[in-house]
Coordinates of C-alpha atoms in Angstrom, one line a residue:
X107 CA 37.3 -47.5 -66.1
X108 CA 33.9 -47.3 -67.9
X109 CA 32.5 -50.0 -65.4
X110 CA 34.0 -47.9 -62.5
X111 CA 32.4 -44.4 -63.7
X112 CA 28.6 -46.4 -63.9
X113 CA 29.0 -47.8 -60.2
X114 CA 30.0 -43.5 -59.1
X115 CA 27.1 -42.6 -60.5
X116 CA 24.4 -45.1 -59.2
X117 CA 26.0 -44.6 -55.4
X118 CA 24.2 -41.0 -54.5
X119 CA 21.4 -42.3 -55.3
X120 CA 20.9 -45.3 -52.8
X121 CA 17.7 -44.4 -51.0
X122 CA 17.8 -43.8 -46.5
X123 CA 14.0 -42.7 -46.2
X124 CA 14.1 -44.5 -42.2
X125 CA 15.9 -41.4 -40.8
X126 CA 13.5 -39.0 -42.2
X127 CA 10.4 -41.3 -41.8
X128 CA 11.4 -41.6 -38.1
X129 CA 11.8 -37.3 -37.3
X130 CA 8.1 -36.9 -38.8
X131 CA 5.9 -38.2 -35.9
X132 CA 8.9 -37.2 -33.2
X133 CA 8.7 -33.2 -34.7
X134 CA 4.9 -33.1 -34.1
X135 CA 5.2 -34.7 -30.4
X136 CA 7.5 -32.3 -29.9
X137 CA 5.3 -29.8 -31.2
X138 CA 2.3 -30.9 -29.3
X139 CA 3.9 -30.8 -26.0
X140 CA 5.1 -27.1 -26.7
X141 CA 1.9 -26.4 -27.7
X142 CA 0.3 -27.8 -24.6
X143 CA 2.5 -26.1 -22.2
X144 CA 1.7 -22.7 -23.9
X145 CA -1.9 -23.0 -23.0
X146 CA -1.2 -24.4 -19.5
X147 CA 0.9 -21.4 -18.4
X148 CA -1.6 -18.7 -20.0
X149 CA -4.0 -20.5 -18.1
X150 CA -2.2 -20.3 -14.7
X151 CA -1.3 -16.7 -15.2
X152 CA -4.9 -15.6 -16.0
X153 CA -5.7 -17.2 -13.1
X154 CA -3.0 -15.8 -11.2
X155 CA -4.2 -12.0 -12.2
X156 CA -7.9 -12.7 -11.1
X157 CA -6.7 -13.5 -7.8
X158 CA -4.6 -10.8 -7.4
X159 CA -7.5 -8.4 -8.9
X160 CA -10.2 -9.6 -6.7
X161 CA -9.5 -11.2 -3.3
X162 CA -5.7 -10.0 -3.2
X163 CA -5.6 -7.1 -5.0
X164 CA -3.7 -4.4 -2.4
X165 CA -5.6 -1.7 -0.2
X166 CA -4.7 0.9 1.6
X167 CA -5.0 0.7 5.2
X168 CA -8.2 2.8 7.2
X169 CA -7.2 5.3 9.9
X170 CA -10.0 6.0 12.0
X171 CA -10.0 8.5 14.6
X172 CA -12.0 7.9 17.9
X173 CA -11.6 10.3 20.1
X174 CA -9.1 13.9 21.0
X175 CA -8.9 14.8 24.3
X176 CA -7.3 18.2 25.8
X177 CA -6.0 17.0 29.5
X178 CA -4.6 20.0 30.6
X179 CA -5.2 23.5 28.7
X180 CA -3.5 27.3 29.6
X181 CA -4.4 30.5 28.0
X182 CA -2.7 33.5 29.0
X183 CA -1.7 37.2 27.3
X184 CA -2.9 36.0 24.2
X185 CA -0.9 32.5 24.1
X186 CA -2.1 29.4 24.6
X187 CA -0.3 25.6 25.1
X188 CA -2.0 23.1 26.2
X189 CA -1.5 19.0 25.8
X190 CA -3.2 17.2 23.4
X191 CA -4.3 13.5 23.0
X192 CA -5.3 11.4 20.1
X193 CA -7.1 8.1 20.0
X194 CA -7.3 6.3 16.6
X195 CA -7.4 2.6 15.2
X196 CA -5.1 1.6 11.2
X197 CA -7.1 -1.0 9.8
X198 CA -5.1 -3.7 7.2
X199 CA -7.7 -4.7 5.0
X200 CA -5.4 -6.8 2.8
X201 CA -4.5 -10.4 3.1
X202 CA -0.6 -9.8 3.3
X203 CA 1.4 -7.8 6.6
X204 CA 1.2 -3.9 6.3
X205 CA 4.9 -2.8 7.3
X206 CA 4.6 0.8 8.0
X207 CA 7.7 3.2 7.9
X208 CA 8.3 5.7 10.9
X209 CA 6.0 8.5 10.6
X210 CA 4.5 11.3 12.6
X211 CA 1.2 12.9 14.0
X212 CA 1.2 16.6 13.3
X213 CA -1.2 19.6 15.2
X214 CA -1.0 22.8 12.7
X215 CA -2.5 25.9 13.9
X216 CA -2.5 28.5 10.5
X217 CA -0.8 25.9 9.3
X218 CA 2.4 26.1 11.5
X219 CA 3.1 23.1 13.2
X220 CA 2.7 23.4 17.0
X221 CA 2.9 19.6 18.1
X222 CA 4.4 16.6 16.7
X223 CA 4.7 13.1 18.1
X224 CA 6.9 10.4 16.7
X225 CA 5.2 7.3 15.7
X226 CA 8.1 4.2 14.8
X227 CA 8.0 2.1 12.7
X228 CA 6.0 -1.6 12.8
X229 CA 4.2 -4.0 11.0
X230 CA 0.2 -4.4 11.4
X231 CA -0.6 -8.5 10.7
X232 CA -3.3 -8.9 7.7
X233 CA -6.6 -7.8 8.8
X234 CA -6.2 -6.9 11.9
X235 CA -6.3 -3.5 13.5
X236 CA -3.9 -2.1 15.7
X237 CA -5.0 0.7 18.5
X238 CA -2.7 3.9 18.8
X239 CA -2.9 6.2 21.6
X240 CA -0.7 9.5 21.1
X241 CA 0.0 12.2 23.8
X242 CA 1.8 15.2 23.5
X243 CA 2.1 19.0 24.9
X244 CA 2.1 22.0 22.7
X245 CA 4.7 24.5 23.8
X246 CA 3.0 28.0 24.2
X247 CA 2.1 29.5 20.7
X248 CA 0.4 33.0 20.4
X249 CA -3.4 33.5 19.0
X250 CA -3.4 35.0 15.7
X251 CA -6.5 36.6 14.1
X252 CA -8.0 34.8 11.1
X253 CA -11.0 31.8 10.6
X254 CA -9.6 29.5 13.3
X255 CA -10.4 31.8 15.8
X256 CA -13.8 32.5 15.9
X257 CA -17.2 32.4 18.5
X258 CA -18.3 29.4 19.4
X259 CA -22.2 28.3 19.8
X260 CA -24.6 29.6 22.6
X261 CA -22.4 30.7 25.5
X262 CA -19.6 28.8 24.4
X263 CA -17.1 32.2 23.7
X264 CA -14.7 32.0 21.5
X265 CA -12.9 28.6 20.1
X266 CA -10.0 27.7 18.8
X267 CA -9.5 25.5 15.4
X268 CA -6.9 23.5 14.9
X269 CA -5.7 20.3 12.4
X270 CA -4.5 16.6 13.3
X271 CA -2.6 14.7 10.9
X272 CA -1.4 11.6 10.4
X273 CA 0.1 9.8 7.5
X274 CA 1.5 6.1 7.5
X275 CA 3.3 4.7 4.6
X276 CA 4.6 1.0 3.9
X277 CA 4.0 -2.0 1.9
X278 CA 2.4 -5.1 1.7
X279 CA 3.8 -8.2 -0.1
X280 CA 0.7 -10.5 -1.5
X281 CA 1.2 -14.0 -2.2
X282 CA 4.7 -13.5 -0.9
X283 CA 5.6 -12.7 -4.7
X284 CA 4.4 -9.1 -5.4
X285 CA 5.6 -6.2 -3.1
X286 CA 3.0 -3.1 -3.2
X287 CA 3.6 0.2 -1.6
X288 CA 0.1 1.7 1.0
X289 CA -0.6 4.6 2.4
X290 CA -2.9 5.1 5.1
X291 CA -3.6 9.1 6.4
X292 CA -6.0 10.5 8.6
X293 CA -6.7 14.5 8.5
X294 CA -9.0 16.0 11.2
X295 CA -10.3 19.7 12.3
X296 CA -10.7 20.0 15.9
X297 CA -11.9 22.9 17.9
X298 CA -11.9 23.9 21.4
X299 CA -13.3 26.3 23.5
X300 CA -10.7 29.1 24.5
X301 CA -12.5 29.5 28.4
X302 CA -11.3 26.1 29.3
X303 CA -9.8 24.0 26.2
X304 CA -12.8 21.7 26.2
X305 CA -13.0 20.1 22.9
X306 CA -16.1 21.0 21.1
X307 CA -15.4 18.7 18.2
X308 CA -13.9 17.2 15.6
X309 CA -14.1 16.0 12.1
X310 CA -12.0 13.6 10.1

């Protein structure tokens, strides 16, 4: 039994150093690797944000107006209608598809709307322009008094002054990862002369 007790105690303390030898150098390749994948993917998303904050970062589209046109113009008894055209280019600056929603082009008089023309909904490819040519007639609306009827220039007689406006609204998905909304808009004062509803001019 004495002999027995000795042999209990010396088991426990039989050495097994390979186990814990072997982990060491397998815990700091594991390490490493972790550590080297960390830096990889802050890398890539640092470059990932300078791309998209320099050469893709998103822009709202440029409406330019060209031209406005009065084709055929009525002025009787105080009233006037008349119908109005609009020429104008949306520019996509951005490197990704501008998909606009429907809008509208608006003609306020006192700021009453007294034309309106539907413009549906499309997509304008990246940086490109697309061309829109919008006709309409204004249903006869009466002249009130106030500053946008006034006398013209020279011999010109009295004008008229109204306001265009056009908004378009969409998005534009860069790197086909990040979806960004854009709006594009387009406000202009136009006046005509009341003696024939020439326009006179206008200013965007």
């Amino acid at each position: 039994m004495h002999h027995l007790h000795h042999i209990t105690q010396i088991l426990p303390l039989s050495p097994s150093p390979t186990p814990r030898a072997m982990a060491k150098p397998e815990n700091r390749t594991n390490l490493a690797s972790c550590f080297v994948a960390t830096i990889f993917l802050i890398f890539l998303l640092i470059v990932v944000f300078l791309l998209y904050f320099t050469l893709f970062k998103p822009q709202d589209p440029k409406i330019a107006v060209s031209a406005v046109q009065i084709p055929s113009f009525s002025a009787t008894n105080g009233t006037v209608n008349f119908t109005f055209s609009q020429y104008a280019s949306v520019r996509n600056p951005n490197r990704g598809t501008f998909s606009h929603y429907d809008s509208s082009l608006q003609l306020l008089y006192h700021g009453a709307q007294v034309g309106f023309m539907f413009v549906p909904a499309g997509k304008i490819a990246a940086g490109r322009t697309q061309y829109m040519a919008a006709t309409f007639t204004v249903q006869s609306f009466p002249l009130g008094p106030g500053p946008t009827l006034v006398n013209g220039p020279g011999n010109v007689g009295p004008t008229l002054e109204m306001e265009s406006k056009i908004e378009m609204a969409g998005r534009v998905r860069v790197l086909h990862l990040f979806s960004h909304h854009v709006e594009a808009k387009a406000e202009c004062r136009v006046v005509i002369a009341l003696t024939d509803g020439s326009v006179l001019g206008f200013r965007c």
